[in-house]
mmCIF file of C-alpha atoms and ligand atoms in Angstrom:
data_model
loop_
_atom_site.group_PDB
_atom_site.id
_atom_site.type_symbol
_atom_site.label_atom_id
_atom_site.label_comp_id
_atom_site.label_asym_id
_atom_site.label_seq_id
_atom_site.Cartn_x
_atom_site.Cartn_y
_atom_site.Cartn_z
ATOM 1 C CA MET H 1 -0.082 0.125 0.244
ATOM 2 C CA ARG H 2 2.956 2.476 1.213
ATOM 3 C CA ARG H 3 4.346 1.510 -1.852
ATOM 4 C CA ILE H 4 1.686 2.359 -4.199
ATOM 5 C CA PHE H 5 1.324 5.618 -2.432
ATOM 6 C CA LEU H 6 5.197 6.556 -3.113
ATOM 7 C CA PHE H 7 4.778 5.551 -6.733
ATOM 8 C CA ALA H 8 1.531 7.466 -7.098
ATOM 9 C CA CYS H 9 3.695 10.734 -5.546
ATOM 10 C CA LEU H 10 6.656 10.326 -7.823
ATOM 11 C CA ALA H 11 4.473 10.078 -10.929
ATOM 12 C CA ALA H 12 2.346 13.074 -9.646
ATOM 13 C CA CYS H 13 5.774 14.957 -9.064
ATOM 14 C CA CYS H 14 7.460 13.978 -12.480
ATOM 15 C CA ALA H 15 4.091 14.911 -14.384
ATOM 16 C CA LEU H 16 4.192 18.387 -12.325
ATOM 17 C CA GLN H 17 7.854 18.847 -13.053
ATOM 18 C CA SER H 18 7.249 17.981 -16.916
ATOM 19 C CA PHE H 19 4.634 20.455 -17.272
ATOM 20 C CA ALA H 20 6.917 23.163 -15.518
ATOM 21 C CA GLN H 21 9.431 22.341 -17.915
ATOM 22 C CA GLN H 22 7.012 22.577 -20.888
ATOM 23 C CA LYS H 23 6.145 25.700 -20.336
ATOM 24 C CA GLU H 24 9.739 26.791 -19.698
ATOM 25 C CA ASN H 25 10.648 24.839 -23.233
ATOM 26 C CA LEU H 26 7.933 26.951 -25.118
ATOM 27 C CA LEU H 27 9.471 28.963 -28.247
ATOM 28 C CA ALA H 28 7.186 31.499 -27.497
ATOM 29 C CA PRO H 29 5.889 31.830 -23.903
ATOM 30 C CA THR H 30 4.936 35.544 -24.538
ATOM 31 C CA PRO H 31 3.833 36.640 -28.025
ATOM 32 C CA PRO H 32 7.242 37.077 -30.263
ATOM 33 C CA MET H 33 8.282 40.693 -30.490
ATOM 34 C CA GLY H 34 10.185 41.963 -33.735
ATOM 35 C CA TRP H 35 10.777 43.853 -36.786
ATOM 36 C CA ASN H 36 9.590 42.506 -40.548
ATOM 37 C CA SER H 37 10.726 44.246 -43.972
ATOM 38 C CA TRP H 38 7.120 43.948 -45.557
ATOM 39 C CA ASN H 39 4.944 46.482 -44.346
ATOM 40 C CA ILE H 40 7.508 49.447 -45.358
ATOM 41 C CA PHE H 41 9.808 47.874 -47.957
ATOM 42 C CA GLN H 42 7.948 44.819 -49.857
ATOM 43 C CA THR H 43 10.722 43.282 -52.184
ATOM 44 C CA ASN H 44 12.952 46.269 -52.264
ATOM 45 C CA ILE H 45 15.240 44.994 -49.495
ATOM 46 C CA ASN H 46 19.239 44.927 -49.659
ATOM 47 C CA GLU H 47 21.944 44.335 -47.229
ATOM 48 C CA PRO H 48 23.469 47.831 -46.743
ATOM 49 C CA LEU H 49 19.568 49.040 -46.084
ATOM 50 C CA LEU H 50 18.723 46.355 -43.593
ATOM 51 C CA LYS H 51 22.042 46.784 -41.719
ATOM 52 C CA GLU H 52 21.131 50.217 -41.101
ATOM 53 C CA MET H 53 17.316 48.971 -39.933
ATOM 54 C CA VAL H 54 19.850 46.625 -37.785
ATOM 55 C CA ASP H 55 21.789 49.452 -36.367
ATOM 56 C CA ALA H 56 18.754 51.490 -35.929
ATOM 57 C CA TYR H 57 16.697 48.663 -34.114
ATOM 58 C CA VAL H 58 19.548 48.759 -31.394
ATOM 59 C CA SER H 59 20.183 52.708 -31.135
ATOM 60 C CA SER H 60 16.273 53.426 -30.968
ATOM 61 C CA GLY H 61 16.103 51.416 -28.146
ATOM 62 C CA MET H 62 13.865 49.055 -29.586
ATOM 63 C CA ARG H 63 16.036 45.955 -28.715
ATOM 64 C CA ASP H 64 16.095 47.055 -25.275
ATOM 65 C CA ALA H 65 12.336 47.464 -24.979
ATOM 66 C CA GLY H 66 12.068 43.884 -25.449
ATOM 67 C CA TYR H 67 12.000 43.418 -29.293
ATOM 68 C CA THR H 68 14.003 40.457 -30.552
ATOM 69 C CA TYR H 69 13.567 39.147 -34.075
ATOM 70 C CA PHE H 70 14.975 40.888 -37.033
ATOM 71 C CA VAL H 71 12.808 39.149 -40.036
ATOM 72 C CA LEU H 72 13.471 39.439 -43.884
ATOM 73 C CA ASP H 73 10.151 38.914 -45.591
ATOM 74 C CA ASP H 74 9.576 38.283 -49.175
ATOM 75 C CA GLY H 75 12.091 39.206 -51.605
ATOM 76 C CA TRP H 76 15.377 37.849 -50.313
ATOM 77 C CA MET H 77 15.861 35.122 -52.935
ATOM 78 C CA GLY H 78 17.138 34.811 -56.207
ATOM 79 C CA MET H 79 14.438 33.998 -58.629
ATOM 80 C CA GLU H 80 15.337 30.381 -59.038
ATOM 81 C CA ARG H 81 16.879 27.605 -56.858
ATOM 82 C CA ASP H 82 20.623 26.892 -57.727
ATOM 83 C CA GLN H 83 21.749 23.747 -59.680
ATOM 84 C CA ASN H 84 21.577 21.642 -56.196
ATOM 85 C CA GLY H 85 17.880 22.743 -55.653
ATOM 86 C CA GLN H 86 19.187 25.086 -52.895
ATOM 87 C CA LEU H 87 17.550 28.336 -52.239
ATOM 88 C CA ILE H 88 20.050 31.013 -52.540
ATOM 89 C CA ALA H 89 19.878 34.683 -51.590
ATOM 90 C CA ASP H 90 19.657 37.058 -54.155
ATOM 91 C CA PRO H 91 23.559 37.917 -55.076
ATOM 92 C CA LYS H 92 23.079 41.376 -55.999
ATOM 93 C CA LYS H 93 20.864 42.386 -52.605
ATOM 94 C CA PHE H 94 23.144 40.211 -50.385
ATOM 95 C CA PRO H 95 26.551 40.218 -52.133
ATOM 96 C CA ASN H 96 27.838 38.520 -48.626
ATOM 97 C CA GLY H 97 25.068 36.019 -48.300
ATOM 98 C CA MET H 98 22.315 35.244 -46.035
ATOM 99 C CA LYS H 99 24.797 33.531 -43.144
ATOM 100 C CA GLU H 100 26.785 36.877 -42.902
ATOM 101 C CA PHE H 101 23.584 38.847 -42.705
ATOM 102 C CA ALA H 102 22.514 36.530 -40.275
ATOM 103 C CA ASP H 103 25.572 36.660 -38.241
ATOM 104 C CA TYR H 104 25.377 40.293 -38.293
ATOM 105 C CA VAL H 105 21.929 40.409 -36.463
ATOM 106 C CA HIS H 106 22.703 37.978 -33.985
ATOM 107 C CA SER H 107 25.901 40.245 -33.126
ATOM 108 C CA LYS H 108 23.945 42.887 -32.473
ATOM 109 C CA GLY H 109 21.812 40.743 -29.656
ATOM 110 C CA MET H 110 18.849 39.987 -31.898
ATOM 111 C CA LYS H 111 17.643 36.865 -33.177
ATOM 112 C CA PHE H 112 17.122 36.251 -37.032
ATOM 113 C CA GLY H 113 13.987 35.482 -38.778
ATOM 114 C CA ILE H 114 13.444 34.650 -42.807
ATOM 115 C CA TYR H 115 10.154 34.253 -45.358
ATOM 116 C CA ASN H 116 9.233 31.315 -47.695
ATOM 117 C CA CYS H 117 6.021 29.868 -48.625
ATOM 118 C CA ALA H 118 3.942 26.618 -48.793
ATOM 119 C CA GLY H 119 3.359 27.050 -52.559
ATOM 120 C CA THR H 120 5.531 26.465 -55.489
ATOM 121 C CA LYS H 121 6.075 30.415 -55.325
ATOM 122 C CA THR H 122 6.087 33.138 -52.707
ATOM 123 C CA CYS H 123 3.170 35.676 -52.908
ATOM 124 C CA ALA H 124 5.920 37.999 -55.059
ATOM 125 C CA GLY H 125 7.105 35.043 -57.141
ATOM 126 C CA TYR H 126 9.933 33.789 -55.726
ATOM 127 C CA PRO H 127 10.854 30.187 -55.234
ATOM 128 C CA GLY H 128 8.653 28.622 -52.559
ATOM 129 C CA THR H 129 9.141 25.600 -50.616
ATOM 130 C CA HIS H 130 6.697 23.225 -51.802
ATOM 131 C CA GLY H 131 8.294 19.805 -51.985
ATOM 132 C CA HIS H 132 11.548 21.112 -50.649
ATOM 133 C CA GLU H 133 10.718 21.170 -47.108
ATOM 134 C CA TYR H 134 13.534 19.602 -45.452
ATOM 135 C CA GLU H 135 16.258 20.667 -47.626
ATOM 136 C CA ASP H 136 15.147 24.231 -46.963
ATOM 137 C CA ALA H 137 14.785 23.632 -43.143
ATOM 138 C CA ARG H 138 18.533 22.515 -43.034
ATOM 139 C CA LEU H 139 19.955 25.373 -44.969
ATOM 140 C CA TYR H 140 17.991 27.732 -42.578
ATOM 141 C CA ALA H 141 18.957 26.099 -39.654
ATOM 142 C CA SER H 142 22.730 26.529 -41.241
ATOM 143 C CA TRP H 143 22.544 30.040 -41.616
ATOM 144 C CA GLY H 144 21.307 30.245 -37.830
ATOM 145 C CA VAL H 145 17.484 31.207 -38.486
ATOM 146 C CA ASP H 146 15.850 31.756 -35.540
ATOM 147 C CA TYR H 147 12.162 32.184 -37.039
ATOM 148 C CA LEU H 148 10.439 31.154 -40.352
ATOM 149 C CA LYS H 149 7.229 32.975 -41.469
ATOM 150 C CA PHE H 150 5.503 30.872 -44.071
ATOM 151 C CA ASP H 151 2.954 31.894 -46.571
ATOM 152 C CA TRP H 152 0.314 30.877 -48.549
ATOM 153 C CA CYS H 153 0.380 32.022 -52.129
ATOM 154 C CA ASN H 154 0.182 29.670 -55.199
ATOM 155 C CA ALA H 155 -0.628 26.877 -53.139
ATOM 156 C CA GLU H 156 -3.617 25.554 -55.290
ATOM 157 C CA GLY H 157 -4.165 21.798 -54.401
ATOM 158 C CA ILE H 158 -2.098 22.038 -51.643
ATOM 159 C CA GLU H 159 -3.645 20.377 -48.257
ATOM 160 C CA ALA H 160 -3.093 23.369 -45.718
ATOM 161 C CA LYS H 161 -2.646 21.278 -42.544
ATOM 162 C CA GLU H 162 -0.581 18.732 -44.405
ATOM 163 C CA ALA H 163 1.892 21.148 -45.738
ATOM 164 C CA TYR H 164 1.968 23.439 -42.373
ATOM 165 C CA LYS H 165 2.732 20.010 -40.512
ATOM 166 C CA THR H 166 5.330 18.835 -43.010
ATOM 167 C CA MET H 167 7.330 22.273 -42.481
ATOM 168 C CA SER H 168 7.051 22.178 -39.136
ATOM 169 C CA LEU H 169 8.594 18.590 -38.896
ATOM 170 C CA ALA H 170 11.354 19.640 -41.005
ATOM 171 C CA LEU H 171 12.044 22.786 -38.703
ATOM 172 C CA LYS H 172 12.194 20.317 -35.945
ATOM 173 C CA ALA H 173 14.231 18.053 -37.472
ATOM 174 C CA THR H 174 16.808 20.175 -37.432
ATOM 175 C CA GLY H 175 17.278 20.346 -33.876
ATOM 176 C CA ARG H 176 17.409 24.103 -33.821
ATOM 177 C CA PRO H 177 14.736 26.011 -32.009
ATOM 178 C CA ILE H 178 12.963 27.702 -34.832
ATOM 179 C CA VAL H 179 9.802 29.877 -34.268
ATOM 180 C CA PHE H 180 7.389 28.870 -36.612
ATOM 181 C CA SER H 181 4.977 31.590 -37.954
ATOM 182 C CA LEU H 182 2.158 30.318 -40.173
ATOM 183 C CA CYS H 183 0.914 32.917 -42.587
ATOM 184 C CA GLU H 184 -2.289 31.342 -44.065
ATOM 185 C CA TRP H 185 -4.530 34.424 -43.733
ATOM 186 C CA GLY H 186 -7.055 32.898 -41.317
ATOM 187 C CA SER H 187 -8.014 30.448 -44.640
ATOM 188 C CA ASN H 188 -8.587 27.244 -42.775
ATOM 189 C CA ARG H 189 -9.037 28.227 -39.357
ATOM 190 C CA PRO H 190 -5.786 27.700 -38.247
ATOM 191 C CA TRP H 191 -6.676 28.360 -34.588
ATOM 192 C CA TYR H 192 -8.321 24.961 -34.553
ATOM 193 C CA TRP H 193 -5.194 23.021 -35.513
ATOM 194 C CA ALA H 194 -1.754 25.172 -35.569
ATOM 195 C CA ALA H 195 -0.841 25.076 -31.772
ATOM 196 C CA GLN H 196 0.707 21.730 -32.497
ATOM 197 C CA ASP H 197 2.724 23.005 -35.463
ATOM 198 C CA GLY H 198 3.698 26.839 -34.602
ATOM 199 C CA GLN H 199 3.960 29.166 -32.140
ATOM 200 C CA LEU H 200 1.878 32.323 -34.049
ATOM 201 C CA TRP H 201 -0.840 32.057 -36.975
ATOM 202 C CA ARG H 202 -2.202 35.192 -38.838
ATOM 203 C CA THR H 203 -5.726 35.266 -38.590
ATOM 204 C CA THR H 204 -6.481 37.699 -41.407
ATOM 205 C CA GLY H 205 -5.827 38.785 -44.868
ATOM 206 C CA ASP H 206 -3.006 41.641 -44.890
ATOM 207 C CA ILE H 207 -3.320 44.847 -42.889
ATOM 208 C CA GLY H 208 -2.720 48.056 -44.397
ATOM 209 C CA PRO H 209 -1.690 51.489 -42.789
ATOM 210 C CA TYR H 210 -5.631 52.755 -42.438
ATOM 211 C CA PHE H 211 -7.608 52.497 -39.034
ATOM 212 C CA ASN H 212 -11.121 52.513 -39.827
ATOM 213 C CA LYS H 213 -11.435 51.946 -43.950
ATOM 214 C CA ALA H 214 -8.842 50.877 -46.171
ATOM 215 C CA GLU H 215 -8.092 52.559 -49.499
ATOM 216 C CA LYS H 216 -7.030 50.150 -52.683
ATOM 217 C CA ASN H 217 -3.335 50.025 -53.292
ATOM 218 C CA LYS H 218 -1.988 50.679 -56.347
ATOM 219 C CA ASP H 219 -2.811 47.382 -57.649
ATOM 220 C CA GLY H 220 -6.746 48.087 -56.977
ATOM 221 C CA TRP H 221 -6.236 45.954 -53.928
ATOM 222 C CA ARG H 222 -8.042 46.381 -50.641
ATOM 223 C CA PRO H 223 -6.133 45.369 -47.416
ATOM 224 C CA LEU H 224 -7.624 45.355 -44.013
ATOM 225 C CA SER H 225 -7.902 48.176 -41.818
ATOM 226 C CA VAL H 226 -6.865 48.073 -37.509
ATOM 227 C CA LEU H 227 -10.500 48.144 -37.196
ATOM 228 C CA ASP H 228 -11.578 45.351 -39.829
ATOM 229 C CA ILE H 229 -8.793 43.255 -38.001
ATOM 230 C CA LEU H 230 -9.756 43.894 -34.655
ATOM 231 C CA ASP H 231 -13.280 42.670 -35.791
ATOM 232 C CA ARG H 232 -12.146 39.500 -36.455
ATOM 233 C CA GLN H 233 -10.356 38.665 -33.111
ATOM 234 C CA ASP H 234 -12.509 38.343 -30.185
ATOM 235 C CA SER H 235 -14.406 35.042 -31.427
ATOM 236 C CA ILE H 236 -11.096 33.311 -31.349
ATOM 237 C CA ARG H 237 -9.367 34.587 -28.573
ATOM 238 C CA GLN H 238 -9.961 31.181 -26.551
ATOM 239 C CA TYR H 239 -7.610 29.260 -29.090
ATOM 240 C CA ALA H 240 -4.261 31.706 -28.225
ATOM 241 C CA GLY H 241 -2.265 31.273 -25.224
ATOM 242 C CA PRO H 242 1.334 30.930 -24.038
ATOM 243 C CA GLY H 243 3.264 29.425 -27.129
ATOM 244 C CA HIS H 244 0.788 29.480 -29.222
ATOM 245 C CA TRP H 245 -0.671 32.749 -30.814
ATOM 246 C CA ASN H 246 -3.422 34.768 -32.690
ATOM 247 C CA ASP H 247 -1.483 36.878 -34.920
ATOM 248 C CA PRO H 248 -3.736 39.703 -36.483
ATOM 249 C CA ASP H 249 -0.562 40.863 -38.678
ATOM 250 C CA MET H 250 2.197 43.161 -38.426
ATOM 251 C CA LEU H 251 2.266 46.538 -37.168
ATOM 252 C CA GLU H 252 1.649 49.386 -39.050
ATOM 253 C CA VAL H 253 2.710 52.116 -36.619
ATOM 254 C CA GLY H 254 5.033 54.797 -38.315
ATOM 255 C CA ASN H 255 3.678 53.937 -41.740
ATOM 256 C CA GLY H 256 1.073 56.857 -42.297
ATOM 257 C CA MET H 257 -1.653 56.849 -39.734
ATOM 258 C CA LYS H 258 -2.236 59.727 -37.305
ATOM 259 C CA PHE H 259 -0.359 59.559 -34.007
ATOM 260 C CA ASN H 260 -3.955 58.728 -32.109
ATOM 261 C CA GLU H 261 -4.991 55.860 -34.868
ATOM 262 C CA ASP H 262 -0.985 54.524 -34.227
ATOM 263 C CA LYS H 263 -1.500 54.958 -30.349
ATOM 264 C CA ALA H 264 -4.828 53.042 -30.455
ATOM 265 C CA HIS H 265 -3.587 50.530 -33.272
ATOM 266 C CA PHE H 266 -0.801 49.360 -30.791
ATOM 267 C CA SER H 267 -3.002 49.498 -27.693
ATOM 268 C CA LEU H 268 -5.397 47.002 -28.874
ATOM 269 C CA TRP H 269 -2.591 44.627 -30.392
ATOM 270 C CA CYS H 270 -1.193 44.830 -27.047
ATOM 271 C CA MET H 271 -4.613 44.062 -25.594
ATOM 272 C CA LEU H 272 -5.276 41.053 -27.973
ATOM 273 C CA ALA H 273 -1.908 39.706 -26.878
ATOM 274 C CA ALA H 274 -0.692 39.917 -30.262
ATOM 275 C CA PRO H 275 2.862 39.294 -31.559
ATOM 276 C CA LEU H 276 4.338 42.755 -32.001
ATOM 277 C CA MET H 277 6.241 42.833 -35.377
ATOM 278 C CA ALA H 278 7.083 46.312 -36.090
ATOM 279 C CA GLY H 279 6.804 47.087 -39.842
ATOM 280 C CA ASN H 280 8.073 50.841 -40.054
ATOM 281 C CA ASN H 281 11.607 52.423 -41.089
ATOM 282 C CA LEU H 282 13.099 52.247 -38.053
ATOM 283 C CA GLU H 283 16.101 54.634 -39.463
ATOM 284 C CA LYS H 284 13.415 57.847 -39.916
ATOM 285 C CA MET H 285 11.173 56.954 -37.011
ATOM 286 C CA SER H 286 9.686 60.277 -35.036
ATOM 287 C CA PRO H 287 10.233 60.412 -31.491
ATOM 288 C CA GLU H 288 6.372 60.005 -31.392
ATOM 289 C CA THR H 289 6.316 56.544 -33.420
ATOM 290 C CA THR H 290 9.402 55.491 -30.867
ATOM 291 C CA GLY H 291 7.495 56.800 -28.144
ATOM 292 C CA ILE H 292 4.441 54.484 -29.310
ATOM 293 C CA LEU H 293 6.649 51.247 -29.967
ATOM 294 C CA THR H 294 8.592 51.546 -26.711
ATOM 295 C CA ASN H 295 5.478 52.467 -24.386
ATOM 296 C CA LYS H 296 6.580 49.725 -21.441
ATOM 297 C CA ASP H 297 3.424 49.955 -19.811
ATOM 298 C CA ALA H 298 1.821 48.815 -23.174
ATOM 299 C CA ILE H 299 4.561 46.205 -23.744
ATOM 300 C CA ALA H 300 3.916 44.713 -20.499
ATOM 301 C CA ILE H 301 0.278 44.386 -20.975
ATOM 302 C CA ASP H 302 0.879 42.211 -24.386
ATOM 303 C CA GLN H 303 3.694 40.312 -22.763
ATOM 304 C CA ASP H 304 1.645 39.536 -19.763
ATOM 305 C CA PRO H 305 2.401 35.767 -18.726
ATOM 306 C CA LEU H 306 -1.045 35.063 -18.383
ATOM 307 C CA GLY H 307 -1.067 35.186 -22.241
ATOM 308 C CA VAL H 308 -5.299 35.688 -21.944
ATOM 309 C CA GLY H 309 -6.142 38.170 -24.675
ATOM 310 C CA ALA H 310 -8.804 40.802 -24.474
ATOM 311 C CA PHE H 311 -12.622 40.740 -24.620
ATOM 312 C CA ARG H 312 -14.952 43.184 -26.057
ATOM 313 C CA TYR H 313 -17.080 43.628 -22.894
ATOM 314 C CA TYR H 314 -18.959 46.801 -24.079
ATOM 315 C CA GLN H 315 -19.871 48.090 -27.193
ATOM 316 C CA PHE H 316 -22.397 51.315 -27.838
ATOM 317 C CA ASP H 317 -22.678 54.533 -30.129
ATOM 318 C CA GLY H 318 -18.897 53.995 -31.337
ATOM 319 C CA ILE H 319 -17.353 53.672 -28.051
ATOM 320 C CA GLU H 320 -15.953 50.153 -27.193
ATOM 321 C CA ILE H 321 -14.444 48.772 -23.715
ATOM 322 C CA TRP H 322 -12.123 45.683 -24.015
ATOM 323 C CA VAL H 323 -10.869 44.238 -20.987
ATOM 324 C CA ARG H 324 -7.830 41.998 -20.304
ATOM 325 C CA PRO H 325 -6.903 39.660 -17.210
ATOM 326 C CA LEU H 326 -3.552 39.767 -16.225
ATOM 327 C CA ALA H 327 -1.187 37.415 -14.368
ATOM 328 C CA ASN H 328 -0.798 39.568 -10.760
ATOM 329 C CA GLY H 329 -4.693 40.238 -10.768
ATOM 330 C CA ASP H 330 -4.563 43.500 -12.420
ATOM 331 C CA ILE H 331 -6.753 44.094 -15.170
ATOM 332 C CA ALA H 332 -6.102 46.076 -18.545
ATOM 333 C CA VAL H 333 -8.674 48.013 -19.770
ATOM 334 C CA CYS H 334 -8.943 50.009 -23.151
ATOM 335 C CA PHE H 335 -11.630 52.636 -23.889
ATOM 336 C CA LEU H 336 -11.692 53.102 -27.558
ATOM 337 C CA ASN H 337 -13.536 55.567 -29.607
ATOM 338 C CA ARG H 338 -14.005 54.349 -33.361
ATOM 339 C CA SER H 339 -16.918 56.907 -33.982
ATOM 340 C CA ASP H 340 -15.902 60.165 -36.203
ATOM 341 C CA ARG H 341 -16.642 62.475 -33.248
ATOM 342 C CA THR H 342 -15.188 63.134 -29.876
ATOM 343 C CA GLN H 343 -17.007 61.940 -27.020
ATOM 344 C CA THR H 344 -16.891 61.956 -23.283
ATOM 345 C CA VAL H 345 -17.184 58.639 -21.753
ATOM 346 C CA THR H 346 -18.744 58.063 -18.251
ATOM 347 C CA TYR H 347 -18.385 54.814 -16.374
ATOM 348 C CA ASP H 348 -19.448 53.911 -13.329
ATOM 349 C CA TRP H 349 -17.327 50.485 -12.140
ATOM 350 C CA ALA H 350 -19.575 49.670 -9.379
ATOM 351 C CA ALA H 351 -22.647 49.345 -11.636
ATOM 352 C CA HIS H 352 -21.146 46.362 -13.462
ATOM 353 C CA LEU H 353 -19.904 43.110 -13.084
ATOM 354 C CA ILE H 354 -17.248 41.660 -15.494
ATOM 355 C CA ASN H 355 -16.820 38.249 -15.994
ATOM 356 C CA ASP H 356 -14.656 35.960 -18.512
ATOM 357 C CA LYS H 357 -15.449 32.702 -19.346
ATOM 358 C CA VAL H 358 -11.690 32.034 -20.622
ATOM 359 C CA SER H 359 -9.646 33.416 -17.444
ATOM 360 C CA LYS H 360 -12.360 32.657 -15.360
ATOM 361 C CA MET H 361 -12.218 36.068 -14.254
ATOM 362 C CA ASP H 362 -15.189 37.381 -11.947
ATOM 363 C CA ILE H 363 -14.914 41.132 -10.766
ATOM 364 C CA ASP H 364 -17.335 42.994 -8.601
ATOM 365 C CA PHE H 365 -16.150 46.460 -7.821
ATOM 366 C CA ASN H 366 -17.935 46.813 -4.993
ATOM 367 C CA GLN H 367 -15.961 43.972 -3.605
ATOM 368 C CA THR H 368 -12.415 44.764 -4.782
ATOM 369 C CA THR H 369 -10.793 48.410 -5.209
ATOM 370 C CA TYR H 370 -8.253 49.023 -8.017
ATOM 371 C CA LYS H 371 -6.025 52.237 -8.604
ATOM 372 C CA LEU H 372 -6.544 53.407 -12.100
ATOM 373 C CA LYS H 373 -3.050 53.988 -14.009
ATOM 374 C CA ASP H 374 -3.288 55.619 -17.460
ATOM 375 C CA ILE H 375 -0.441 53.877 -19.439
ATOM 376 C CA TRP H 376 -0.083 56.626 -22.326
ATOM 377 C CA SER H 377 -0.640 59.948 -20.019
ATOM 378 C CA LYS H 378 1.594 57.974 -17.237
ATOM 379 C CA GLN H 379 -1.185 59.507 -14.937
ATOM 380 C CA ASP H 380 -2.857 58.263 -11.805
ATOM 381 C CA LEU H 381 -6.645 58.822 -12.337
ATOM 382 C CA GLY H 382 -7.979 57.907 -8.995
ATOM 383 C CA THR H 383 -9.843 54.472 -7.858
ATOM 384 C CA THR H 384 -12.506 52.364 -9.200
ATOM 385 C CA LYS H 385 -14.577 54.070 -6.433
ATOM 386 C CA LYS H 386 -14.935 57.015 -8.304
ATOM 387 C CA LEU H 387 -16.757 57.696 -11.588
ATOM 388 C CA PHE H 388 -14.531 57.642 -14.296
ATOM 389 C CA LYS H 389 -15.211 60.621 -16.738
ATOM 390 C CA GLN H 390 -12.927 61.380 -19.751
ATOM 391 C CA VAL H 391 -12.930 62.865 -23.018
ATOM 392 C CA ILE H 392 -11.476 60.566 -25.738
ATOM 393 C CA PRO H 393 -11.241 62.006 -29.208
ATOM 394 C CA SER H 394 -12.066 59.956 -32.492
ATOM 395 C CA ASN H 395 -10.266 56.997 -33.753
ATOM 396 C CA ASP H 396 -8.041 57.175 -29.881
ATOM 397 C CA VAL H 397 -8.055 54.800 -26.694
ATOM 398 C CA ILE H 398 -7.468 55.557 -23.021
ATOM 399 C CA VAL H 399 -6.085 52.356 -21.634
ATOM 400 C CA LEU H 400 -5.807 51.938 -17.762
ATOM 401 C CA ARG H 401 -4.050 49.230 -16.074
ATOM 402 C CA LEU H 402 -6.330 48.497 -13.200
ATOM 403 C CA ILE H 403 -3.771 47.959 -10.021
ATOM 404 C CA LYS H 404 -4.719 45.649 -7.018
HETATM 405 C C1 GLA N 1 1.458 37.743 -48.250
HETATM 406 C C2 GLA N 1 1.445 37.979 -46.823
HETATM 407 C C3 GLA N 1 2.430 39.239 -46.124
HETATM 408 C C4 GLA N 1 3.696 39.250 -47.090
HETATM 409 C C5 GLA N 1 3.534 39.134 -48.358
HETATM 410 C C6 GLA N 1 4.794 39.134 -49.302
HETATM 411 O O1 GLA N 1 0.681 38.890 -48.948
HETATM 412 O O2 GLA N 1 0.087 37.924 -46.409
HETATM 413 O O3 GLA N 1 2.475 39.316 -45.000
HETATM 414 O O4 GLA N 1 4.285 38.083 -46.098
HETATM 415 O O5 GLA N 1 2.798 37.905 -48.863
HETATM 416 O O6 GLA N 1 4.818 38.454 -50.569
#
């Protein structure tokens, strides 16, 4: 009897330890943070330009604010594989090859990411990975790649789950930890199946630098706006968590929206527990843009270890309240004014209960009082005992950390 008891204790202990280890071993325990070349440069990338971006990543304070990955998107390759079937970096754009560039990124204390596609060609027409998964994975590992974004163009007749599984296994077979970012635009509902394969999956088509209504680009194609994407996140929040994230696409902060729109976009992505991939010209960014991207309190919400994204708690007349439970019992609350006019928001904390099925949070402000910290103005706005009354301009937010 005693022996059985001892054995049971040992088994329970091992299970607990392996759970803790698993958590520790996650490649992305919090949403990945980095920079990606696509939103600002598309395929117009080359070694000198990108080295400038690497340098600016450090000098602007992005690295020290927690951004880690430096990711080359589409356009880094030559138009054909070499005679051995290997991918090559475009020799004009990268005269010193990709290994040298990866070494440069690593020497500055960042991790290196690269892009390819599950189809026969990438979206911009460069060689895709279909049928070359294992050799491409080995090549990336030999260059020191730490992150792979894997797209979904030119994939007619290919089964998404199978294609992403194959690439995931190929990456794992290299023995190098490589974050796998699935980019099939939510077409096959990856939130149901991709957590086994990778660390993040795109939930929608491509973002553009628009807050409310996106304009068509020069090819007559209309990207999604920040609000278009926001509206598709609430219903899938329960599928994300530590190690596996919904990816509402890369940031457009610093790419032409107004200051308040950039600030609202960044705030909402932090509320959603989204990967934070900056997509602007780091060398030319304004102090306002740097201030948004490196706001410590916003990043702390994004990176909160509980990993539960926000839900839309309230919606009326263009005002929304998004609520995100945090690991230490604090709560992040974002008041969004998506209407076209300035509005005064009045909110009586004590008059409403807040419950969340996903995190099992149950808040009654008559029972617990929180202090309110405005994460943008840095002001202390009193407590939840007092009526909250603030003016919010159109397309702007107030984000509070409710401190227990
Ligand atoms: C797709 C992706 C984008 C970008 C381009 C590159 O559209 O969704 O994020 O990677 O391809 O061609």
